């Protein structure tokens, strides 16, 4: 094997070319390259460190030693060599160490198998080599076929043959293909003659047999063998397999309860096999931890025999009906009148049979069936909902990966399961109570990373309820994660809270129109509902204000916050619900003084919508005349007017620090900015300045210096048209609705 | 938009959370109880010392013998839907057919052979805490012996039972379509438990989850079981702690003469007939400090994994063995409580 041809999991960056560039590796590796005969230190090193933190360089050294060892074996023993035994021992050790630690590449296995079975070395060496042929990942089929061909030559001893068969049985699952090996079925079958090999060959055949391998002459042969050797468990196993494939060929009765047919051929390689399986599964995402929880002791026996988490759809014919004594099973199956689920294919079918639908035996199965989700959605049958509730609650609890240590391999499955639930919730436009209960239990334990997107979506589907009641159970835990996590996490939380708000609003706006208006406890309930929604909004306001401070007024974050308020400002008109909550000053002023035009534009839009909502409410109040508990307090209007004054003062009338934001004139003087008054209007505001310059350059492209202060009078309104044409629709709406004059009076 | 412009009402009342659930659905009520559970410490600070139950007298002593001195694996179970005690015979037949079908599935070696097994459902009359608890029942898988002359009974391959002891005060009331037997105990091959559990899940739309016992609850068990009055002790009181270390964990076993344990308990115990959280903590602390004095090891930094007394022994994996007939109900009452906590 050439040195370039290496397939091990050695870090590429540590692979140095042969020769002078070896300065990158450590001394030990360097030494090996310098003096191939003196690699003792390496093998010793390997011995002393069974498993553990190897340096990359040691891996490298080991790799080289392995290549050398394999090369040595390939050449065969050198007769003349004086310390032949010593060298042999050294190389064997190297191979053993690497094999048990990392496994061997399929090329190396090919060579070693060849050596072990060709009889170049003695029996003891062959045994040792065979015992350490452990694949890193897979074994190529060709190597096995080649190895089997050596068996025909008769160069290896009986014990080596036995060991080879045992090895083959143990490694069977790691052989990449089996077609060629199956072609050798006849050869293996003939080896049954050999008494010593018989048990192991039987085991191999047991693994290998396909239906087409079962032939009458083979059955006869097996029966002959059985007659000769007596009732051997391994023969019985093979016979019963044959009987399974071709019952007509075998009339002999075989004993029933027999569990162990084969002596465990794999014993020799037990730990190695586990390691290979682990490697093939890929690196475990979560290192094994030492934990104090009770859960890590318990092996996971999760799925008893179902392949998926969600049960298969089955109608429950026998549960209900077979309960009745007089009814036999066949009656149940043939009875008319109810509509079997298996036949349910379309929505019209569902509508026609909704009164006589046979429900599934396991309610959880509806999750995968959109038609039945419709059914679940409209049915008000308590047992149906309870069955679904119980199933979903327990399944979530069982599957949740951060409840149990070492459960991370099921992460993908859990994510998929959550996705399915979320799809169902979106489909129904309704959250499940089980999910809410699950969040109560699992959110305090959540790390904020695992299944983040799914988890936050679950939050946005929490059914509407009293905010103050849910807050300590959910939002307080979420807040802890919110404040300690990255800006991206903060944004996703805000996004999901926006969706939560939207879902609550939709639910409430549907709800009040469905219930009768007069003299029901509705009024109090609606009042309470509005109270709950307003608490949610205030809570998000608090989160946002603090987050803005923590993230030093990040524009990115502000976008998400304003997205939330875009929903908030339109509650009265869009959802027909009596609620207007303004944003907190920390958000308003951050947005107003932002350097980002799109933020300012969004702020203008939100202010415009607040205005629309508040005027609509006011108008409604005047029409109704009677005082309603939902009349907004004058404080809301005052607050809005205050914001409005500030905004108009800054952007339009160039009187920024008078009414809205009040800053002491003395302090303003100290700043030394001479022209502070117009510095925040639509021309000079930092986020608009570039527009002003572009506008002027467009007007007179030859101008070498631009004077933005020249934008006044007629030019001011042209400039506005220019801004509107640049897609600043929010600004347009705001100015159209809140500023009554085409341009500021003072400039007219 | 008129719909919500209601005449004057009392807005102050509306902000109280209870008002949201006027006419609440059962699910909303359930959620309410989950909220309560999640916001408070789940376990009550005091419990009764197990007493000999009057109802237990009715239980068939042969059946009780079946339940004692066996290691049971614990599961919690959501309510069974449409389970009926009058159909036990039918269930035996159906489960028998199911097991045979399952065992034959994909198994090459045992095809075409008869499974000589028999499934027996039977009630455990009297195995309850109060009259309102649903009746417990037992499922046994018995191998039918092939030779008729051999003992007719056959060998019991697997046993499982379902019970609810003093569950009524803890369980949310469910409609009559459901039977709440939150505690399930199994003894026998895991593969059998899997098949039988699957059948129950499919037939009664219920859900089994393994019931682990954490160290906190194990301490409670230790205290409550030590507190039981015994005529004679059949086993030493033993605790097992596990120290998490690599590559193999280290176990520390601490055995005490049961009378010494009782004496220690009596010295920390104040409220007659009851066990309180402080007493449990004090009891365990005494053991810890005793151990520390002799071995300089802080057991409180390790994890309690097993408790065995003359009453019963329990392992954190969710395994239990009940030794004392007298306190059978008392032991099961606490396990029922733990099971309910897991499913609610």
CSV table of C-alpha atoms in Angstrom, one decimal, chain A residues 557-703:
chain,number,residue,atom,x,y,z
A,557,UNK,CA,-33.7,44.2,16.7
A,558,UNK,CA,-35.7,47.4,16.3
A,559,UNK,CA,-37.2,46.0,13.1
A,560,UNK,CA,-38.6,43.1,15.0
A,561,UNK,CA,-39.9,45.3,17.7
A,562,UNK,CA,-41.7,47.6,15.3
A,563,UNK,CA,-43.1,44.5,13.5
A,564,UNK,CA,-44.8,43.7,16.8
A,565,UNK,CA,-46.2,47.2,17.1
A,566,UNK,CA,-47.5,47.1,13.6
A,567,UNK,CA,-49.8,44.4,14.8
A,568,UNK,CA,-50.6,46.3,18.0
A,569,UNK,CA,-51.5,49.6,16.5
A,570,UNK,CA,-54.2,48.1,14.3
A,571,UNK,CA,-56.1,46.0,16.9
A,572,UNK,CA,-59.1,48.3,16.9
A,573,UNK,CA,-59.7,48.3,13.2
A,574,UNK,CA,-58.3,45.0,12.0
A,575,UNK,CA,-59.7,42.8,14.7
A,576,UNK,CA,-62.6,44.8,15.8
A,577,UNK,CA,-61.5,44.7,19.4
A,578,UNK,CA,-61.6,47.6,21.8
A,579,UNK,CA,-57.9,48.0,22.6
A,580,UNK,CA,-55.2,50.5,21.8
A,581,UNK,CA,-51.9,50.2,23.5
A,582,UNK,CA,-49.1,52.6,22.6
A,583,UNK,CA,-45.4,51.7,22.5
A,584,UNK,CA,-43.2,52.6,25.4
A,585,UNK,CA,-41.0,55.8,25.0
A,586,UNK,CA,-37.9,53.7,24.9
A,587,UNK,CA,-39.0,52.2,21.6
A,588,UNK,CA,-40.6,55.4,20.2
A,589,UNK,CA,-37.6,57.6,20.6
A,590,UNK,CA,-35.1,54.9,19.6
A,591,UNK,CA,-37.0,54.6,16.3
A,592,UNK,CA,-37.4,58.3,15.9
A,593,UNK,CA,-33.7,59.0,16.3
A,594,UNK,CA,-32.6,55.9,14.3
A,595,UNK,CA,-30.1,56.2,11.6
A,596,UNK,CA,-32.0,53.8,9.5
A,597,UNK,CA,-34.6,55.2,7.1
A,598,UNK,CA,-36.7,52.0,7.0
A,599,UNK,CA,-37.1,52.2,10.7
A,600,UNK,CA,-38.3,55.7,10.6
A,601,UNK,CA,-40.6,54.9,7.7
A,602,UNK,CA,-42.0,52.0,9.7
A,603,UNK,CA,-42.5,54.3,12.7
A,604,UNK,CA,-44.4,56.8,10.5
A,605,UNK,CA,-46.6,54.0,9.3
A,606,UNK,CA,-47.3,52.8,12.8
A,607,UNK,CA,-48.1,56.3,14.0
A,608,UNK,CA,-50.4,56.7,11.0
A,609,UNK,CA,-52.3,53.5,11.9
A,610,UNK,CA,-52.5,54.5,15.6
A,611,UNK,CA,-54.1,57.7,14.5
A,612,UNK,CA,-56.6,55.9,12.3
A,613,UNK,CA,-57.5,53.5,15.1
A,614,UNK,CA,-57.8,56.2,17.7
A,615,UNK,CA,-60.0,58.4,15.5
A,616,UNK,CA,-62.2,55.5,14.6
A,617,UNK,CA,-62.6,54.7,18.3
A,618,UNK,CA,-63.4,58.3,19.1
A,619,UNK,CA,-65.9,58.5,16.3
A,620,UNK,CA,-67.6,55.4,17.6
A,621,UNK,CA,-67.7,56.7,21.1
A,622,UNK,CA,-69.5,59.9,19.9
A,623,UNK,CA,-72.0,57.9,17.9
A,624,UNK,CA,-72.8,55.6,20.8
A,625,UNK,CA,-73.1,58.4,23.3
A,626,UNK,CA,-73.4,56.0,26.2
A,627,UNK,CA,-70.3,55.4,28.1
A,628,UNK,CA,-68.8,52.0,27.6
A,629,UNK,CA,-66.2,50.4,29.8
A,630,UNK,CA,-64.1,50.1,26.7
A,631,UNK,CA,-63.8,53.8,26.1
A,632,UNK,CA,-60.1,54.5,26.1
A,633,UNK,CA,-58.9,56.7,28.8
A,634,UNK,CA,-57.8,60.2,27.9
A,635,UNK,CA,-54.3,59.1,28.9
A,636,UNK,CA,-54.0,57.0,25.8
A,637,UNK,CA,-54.9,60.0,23.6
A,638,UNK,CA,-52.6,62.3,25.5
A,639,UNK,CA,-49.8,59.9,25.1
A,640,UNK,CA,-50.4,59.6,21.4
A,641,UNK,CA,-50.6,63.3,21.0
A,642,UNK,CA,-47.4,63.7,22.8
A,643,UNK,CA,-45.6,61.3,20.5
A,644,UNK,CA,-47.2,63.0,17.5
A,645,UNK,CA,-46.1,66.4,18.6
A,646,UNK,CA,-42.5,65.2,19.0
A,647,UNK,CA,-42.5,63.6,15.6
A,648,UNK,CA,-44.0,66.6,13.8
A,649,UNK,CA,-41.7,68.9,15.7
A,650,UNK,CA,-38.7,66.9,14.7
A,651,UNK,CA,-39.5,66.0,11.1
A,652,UNK,CA,-41.7,68.8,9.9
A,653,UNK,CA,-41.8,72.1,11.8
A,654,UNK,CA,-38.1,71.9,12.9
A,655,UNK,CA,-39.0,72.6,16.6
A,656,UNK,CA,-37.6,69.4,17.9
A,657,UNK,CA,-37.0,70.0,21.6
A,658,UNK,CA,-39.9,72.1,22.6
A,659,UNK,CA,-43.0,70.2,23.3
A,660,UNK,CA,-42.4,66.5,22.5
A,661,UNK,CA,-38.9,65.7,23.7
A,662,UNK,CA,-38.0,68.4,26.1
A,663,UNK,CA,-34.4,69.2,26.4
A,664,UNK,CA,-33.2,72.2,28.5
A,665,UNK,CA,-32.0,75.0,26.1
A,666,UNK,CA,-28.9,75.4,28.2
A,667,UNK,CA,-27.9,71.9,27.6
A,668,UNK,CA,-28.6,72.3,24.0
A,669,UNK,CA,-26.3,75.3,23.9
A,670,UNK,CA,-23.6,73.4,25.6
A,671,UNK,CA,-23.5,70.9,22.8
A,672,UNK,CA,-22.3,73.6,20.5
A,673,UNK,CA,-24.5,72.6,17.7
A,674,UNK,CA,-25.6,75.9,16.2
A,675,UNK,CA,-28.4,74.7,13.9
A,676,UNK,CA,-30.0,72.1,16.1
A,677,UNK,CA,-33.5,73.2,15.3
A,678,UNK,CA,-33.8,71.8,11.9
A,679,UNK,CA,-31.2,69.1,12.4
A,680,UNK,CA,-33.9,66.4,12.8
A,681,UNK,CA,-36.3,67.4,10.0
A,682,UNK,CA,-37.0,65.3,6.9
A,683,UNK,CA,-34.0,67.0,5.2
A,684,UNK,CA,-31.4,67.0,7.9
A,685,UNK,CA,-32.4,63.9,9.9
A,686,UNK,CA,-29.3,61.6,9.7
A,687,UNK,CA,-31.4,58.9,8.1
A,688,UNK,CA,-32.8,61.2,5.4
A,689,UNK,CA,-29.6,63.2,4.7
A,690,UNK,CA,-28.5,60.8,1.9
A,691,UNK,CA,-31.9,61.2,0.3
A,692,UNK,CA,-31.6,64.9,0.4
A,693,UNK,CA,-28.2,64.8,-1.3
A,694,UNK,CA,-29.4,62.4,-3.9
A,695,UNK,CA,-32.4,64.6,-4.5
A,696,UNK,CA,-30.2,67.7,-5.0
A,697,UNK,CA,-27.8,65.8,-7.3
A,698,UNK,CA,-30.7,64.7,-9.4
A,699,UNK,CA,-31.9,68.2,-9.7
A,700,UNK,CA,-28.6,69.6,-10.8
A,701,UNK,CA,-26.0,66.9,-11.5
A,702,UNK,CA,-23.2,69.4,-12.3
A,703,UNK,CA,-23.3,71.0,-8.9
